[in-house]
Coordinates of C-alpha atoms in Angstrom, one line a residue:
L1 CA 7.6 -11.9 -0.9
T2 CA 10.1 -9.7 -2.7
D3 CA 12.5 -10.5 -5.5
W4 CA 11.9 -14.2 -5.1
T5 CA 12.8 -14.3 -1.4
W6 CA 10.5 -14.8 1.5
E7 CA 11.7 -13.3 4.8
G8 CA 15.3 -13.8 3.5
G9 CA 14.8 -17.4 2.3
T10 CA 14.7 -18.8 -1.2
V11 CA 11.3 -19.1 -2.8
I12 CA 10.3 -22.3 -4.6
E13 CA 7.8 -21.9 -7.4
L14 CA 5.8 -24.8 -8.8
R15 CA 3.2 -24.6 -11.6
G16 CA 0.8 -27.1 -12.8
K17 CA -2.8 -28.4 -12.6
V18 CA -4.4 -28.2 -9.2
S19 CA -4.5 -32.0 -8.7
G20 CA -0.8 -32.4 -9.7
L21 CA 0.5 -29.8 -7.3
F22 CA -1.3 -31.1 -4.2
S23 CA 1.1 -34.0 -3.7
Q24 CA 4.0 -31.5 -3.7
V25 CA 2.7 -29.6 -0.7
P26 CA 4.7 -30.6 2.4
V27 CA 3.2 -32.0 5.6
F28 CA 4.3 -31.0 9.1
S29 CA 4.3 -32.5 12.6
R30 CA 4.5 -31.1 16.1
H31 CA 6.9 -32.3 18.8
P32 CA 8.0 -31.2 22.2
Y33 CA 10.8 -28.7 22.0
R34 CA 13.6 -30.4 24.0
V35 CA 17.2 -31.3 24.4
G36 CA 17.7 -34.6 26.1
S37 CA 15.4 -34.8 29.0
E38 CA 14.9 -31.0 29.2
E39 CA 11.7 -29.8 27.6
N40 CA 10.7 -26.2 27.0
R41 CA 7.4 -25.6 28.9
F42 CA 6.3 -22.9 26.5
K43 CA 7.3 -24.0 23.0
D44 CA 6.8 -26.9 20.6
E45 CA 8.9 -27.7 17.5
I46 CA 7.4 -27.9 14.0
R47 CA 9.0 -30.4 11.6
R48 CA 8.5 -30.9 7.9
E49 CA 7.9 -34.6 7.2
P50 CA 9.6 -36.4 4.3
L51 CA 8.0 -36.1 0.9
K52 CA 10.5 -38.8 -0.5
I53 CA 11.6 -42.0 1.1
T54 CA 15.2 -40.7 1.1
D55 CA 14.3 -37.6 3.1
E56 CA 14.5 -37.0 6.8
P57 CA 12.2 -34.9 9.0
F58 CA 13.5 -31.3 9.2
P59 CA 12.8 -28.7 11.9
V60 CA 11.3 -25.5 10.5
G61 CA 10.4 -23.5 13.6
T62 CA 9.0 -23.3 17.1
V63 CA 5.5 -22.2 18.2
G64 CA 3.7 -21.6 21.5
K65 CA 1.9 -24.5 23.2
N66 CA -1.4 -22.9 22.4
Y67 CA -0.7 -22.5 18.7
S68 CA -3.1 -24.2 16.3
L69 CA -1.2 -26.0 13.6
I70 CA -3.1 -25.8 10.3
Q71 CA -1.7 -27.9 7.6
H72 CA -1.3 -26.4 4.1
R73 CA -3.0 -29.5 2.6
D74 CA -6.0 -29.1 4.9
V75 CA -6.5 -25.5 3.8
L76 CA -6.2 -26.4 0.1
A77 CA -8.5 -29.4 0.4
S78 CA -11.2 -27.4 2.3
V79 CA -11.1 -24.6 -0.3
F80 CA -11.3 -27.1 -3.2
R81 CA -14.4 -28.7 -1.6
A82 CA -15.9 -25.3 -0.9
L83 CA -15.5 -24.3 -4.6
K84 CA -17.2 -27.5 -5.7
M85 CA -20.1 -26.8 -3.4
I86 CA -20.7 -23.5 -5.2
R87 CA -20.2 -25.2 -8.6
I88 CA -16.8 -23.9 -9.5
D89 CA -14.5 -26.6 -10.9
I90 CA -10.8 -25.8 -10.8
S91 CA -9.5 -29.3 -11.3
G92 CA -8.2 -28.6 -14.8
V93 CA -7.0 -25.0 -14.1
D94 CA -3.3 -24.1 -14.1
S95 CA -2.2 -23.0 -10.7
S96 CA 0.8 -21.5 -9.0
L97 CA 2.3 -22.7 -5.7
L98 CA 5.0 -20.7 -3.9
L99 CA 6.8 -22.2 -0.9
S100 CA 9.4 -20.8 1.4
E101 CA 12.7 -22.6 1.4
Y102 CA 11.7 -25.1 4.0
G103 CA 8.0 -25.1 3.1
E104 CA 6.7 -23.5 6.3
R105 CA 5.0 -20.7 4.4
M106 CA 2.8 -21.3 1.3
Q107 CA 1.0 -19.1 -1.2
W108 CA -1.2 -20.8 -3.8
S109 CA -3.4 -19.2 -6.4
C110 CA -5.3 -20.0 -9.6
A111 CA -7.7 -18.3 -11.9
I112 CA -11.5 -18.7 -11.4
P113 CA -13.0 -20.1 -14.7
N114 CA -15.5 -17.9 -16.6
M115 CA -15.0 -14.9 -14.4
D116 CA -12.8 -12.8 -16.8
F117 CA -14.1 -9.5 -18.1
D118 CA -13.0 -6.7 -20.3
P119 CA -13.7 -3.3 -18.7
G120 CA -13.7 -1.7 -22.2
D121 CA -10.1 -1.3 -23.3
G122 CA -9.3 -4.8 -24.6
H123 CA -7.2 -5.8 -21.6
P124 CA -9.2 -8.4 -19.6
L125 CA -9.3 -8.6 -15.8
V126 CA -8.8 -12.1 -14.4
L127 CA -10.3 -13.1 -11.1
R128 CA -8.0 -15.3 -9.0
I129 CA -8.3 -17.0 -5.7
N130 CA -5.3 -16.8 -3.4
I131 CA -4.5 -18.8 -0.3
L132 CA -1.8 -17.8 2.2
N133 CA -0.8 -20.0 5.2
S134 CA 2.1 -20.8 7.5
V135 CA 2.8 -23.5 10.0
D136 CA 5.2 -21.5 12.1
S137 CA 3.0 -18.5 13.0
S138 CA 4.8 -16.2 10.6
T139 CA 1.6 -15.3 8.7
A140 CA -2.1 -15.7 9.3
L141 CA -4.3 -17.9 7.2
E142 CA -5.8 -15.8 4.4
I143 CA -8.3 -16.8 1.7
A144 CA -8.9 -13.9 -0.8
F145 CA -10.0 -13.1 -4.3
S146 CA -8.0 -10.6 -6.3
W147 CA -8.1 -9.1 -9.8
F148 CA -5.2 -9.5 -12.2
R149 CA -4.9 -7.6 -15.4
L150 CA -3.7 -9.2 -18.6
V151 CA -1.2 -6.8 -20.1
C152 CA 0.4 -8.7 -23.0
S153 CA -0.3 -11.7 -25.2
N154 CA 2.2 -14.0 -23.4
G155 CA 0.0 -14.0 -20.2
M156 CA 1.9 -11.4 -18.1
M157 CA -0.4 -10.1 -15.4
F158 CA -0.2 -7.6 -12.5
G159 CA -2.5 -7.3 -9.5
L160 CA -4.9 -4.5 -8.8
K161 CA -4.4 -3.7 -5.1
E162 CA -7.5 -1.4 -5.0
S163 CA -9.9 -4.4 -5.2
R164 CA -12.2 -4.6 -2.3
L165 CA -12.2 -8.4 -2.6
R166 CA -8.7 -8.6 -1.1
K167 CA -7.4 -8.8 2.5
R168 CA -10.2 -11.1 3.8
H169 CA -9.7 -13.7 6.4
I170 CA -11.7 -16.7 7.5
Q171 CA -11.5 -18.5 10.8
S172 CA -13.0 -21.9 9.9
L173 CA -11.8 -24.7 7.7
D174 CA -15.3 -26.2 7.4
P175 CA -16.0 -26.3 3.6
E176 CA -19.5 -25.0 4.2
D177 CA -18.2 -22.0 6.0
I178 CA -15.7 -21.3 3.3
A179 CA -18.3 -21.8 0.6
A180 CA -20.6 -19.2 2.3
Y181 CA -17.7 -16.8 2.5
L182 CA -16.7 -17.3 -1.1
T183 CA -20.3 -16.9 -2.2
E184 CA -20.5 -13.6 -0.3
Q185 CA -17.4 -12.4 -2.0
L186 CA -18.5 -13.4 -5.5
A187 CA -21.7 -11.5 -5.0
Q188 CA -19.6 -8.4 -5.1
L189 CA -18.4 -9.0 -8.6
P190 CA -21.1 -7.0 -10.5
Q191 CA -20.2 -4.0 -8.3
E192 CA -16.5 -4.5 -8.8
K193 CA -16.9 -4.8 -12.6
S194 CA -18.9 -1.6 -12.6
L195 CA -16.2 0.2 -10.6
Y196 CA -13.5 -0.7 -13.0
A197 CA -15.6 0.3 -16.0
T198 CA -16.2 3.7 -14.4
W199 CA -12.5 4.2 -13.7
L200 CA -11.8 3.5 -17.3
N201 CA -14.4 5.9 -18.6
S202 CA -13.2 8.7 -16.3
S203 CA -9.5 8.3 -17.1

């Protein structure tokens, strides 16, 4: 994702409460990849289903026959349930949804309530959860925590790539498995906070 394009396509950004954005996430279906009676033995076609009654299904890509289609909505719903299981309520939190032009790639994120901390210089670090998914095999499913640093009063933030809570993947959409993974990651928070405080004191 660079300069508001995603692999050359326009990026659509939506912001709002978690519950309000869910209905804006597209749904996809899988079909034989064919022309007339001739069907490709190795590929299937992925189509975006209509969000509005005036829309038509739209092809967004092809995938191998053994590809597992994971819906964006299924990922989000599983993560929301997992967070509830570990007593984190994000229902009223502002969130950000980025979609590729045809919706085949999605990146969603929001802040985790009551996890902000000041390392000692008056500029808080904000813990966010990020979800990355695609339905066309262009990117793997990723669920990760990352720190963002508040740098001005209007809410501008930038990410801290050094965080060891990033670049983590999970293979299951079972909310219990995700909850266990998130709990494991959150257990690293005290060490992470200590690390940033040490960096500040040594700078």
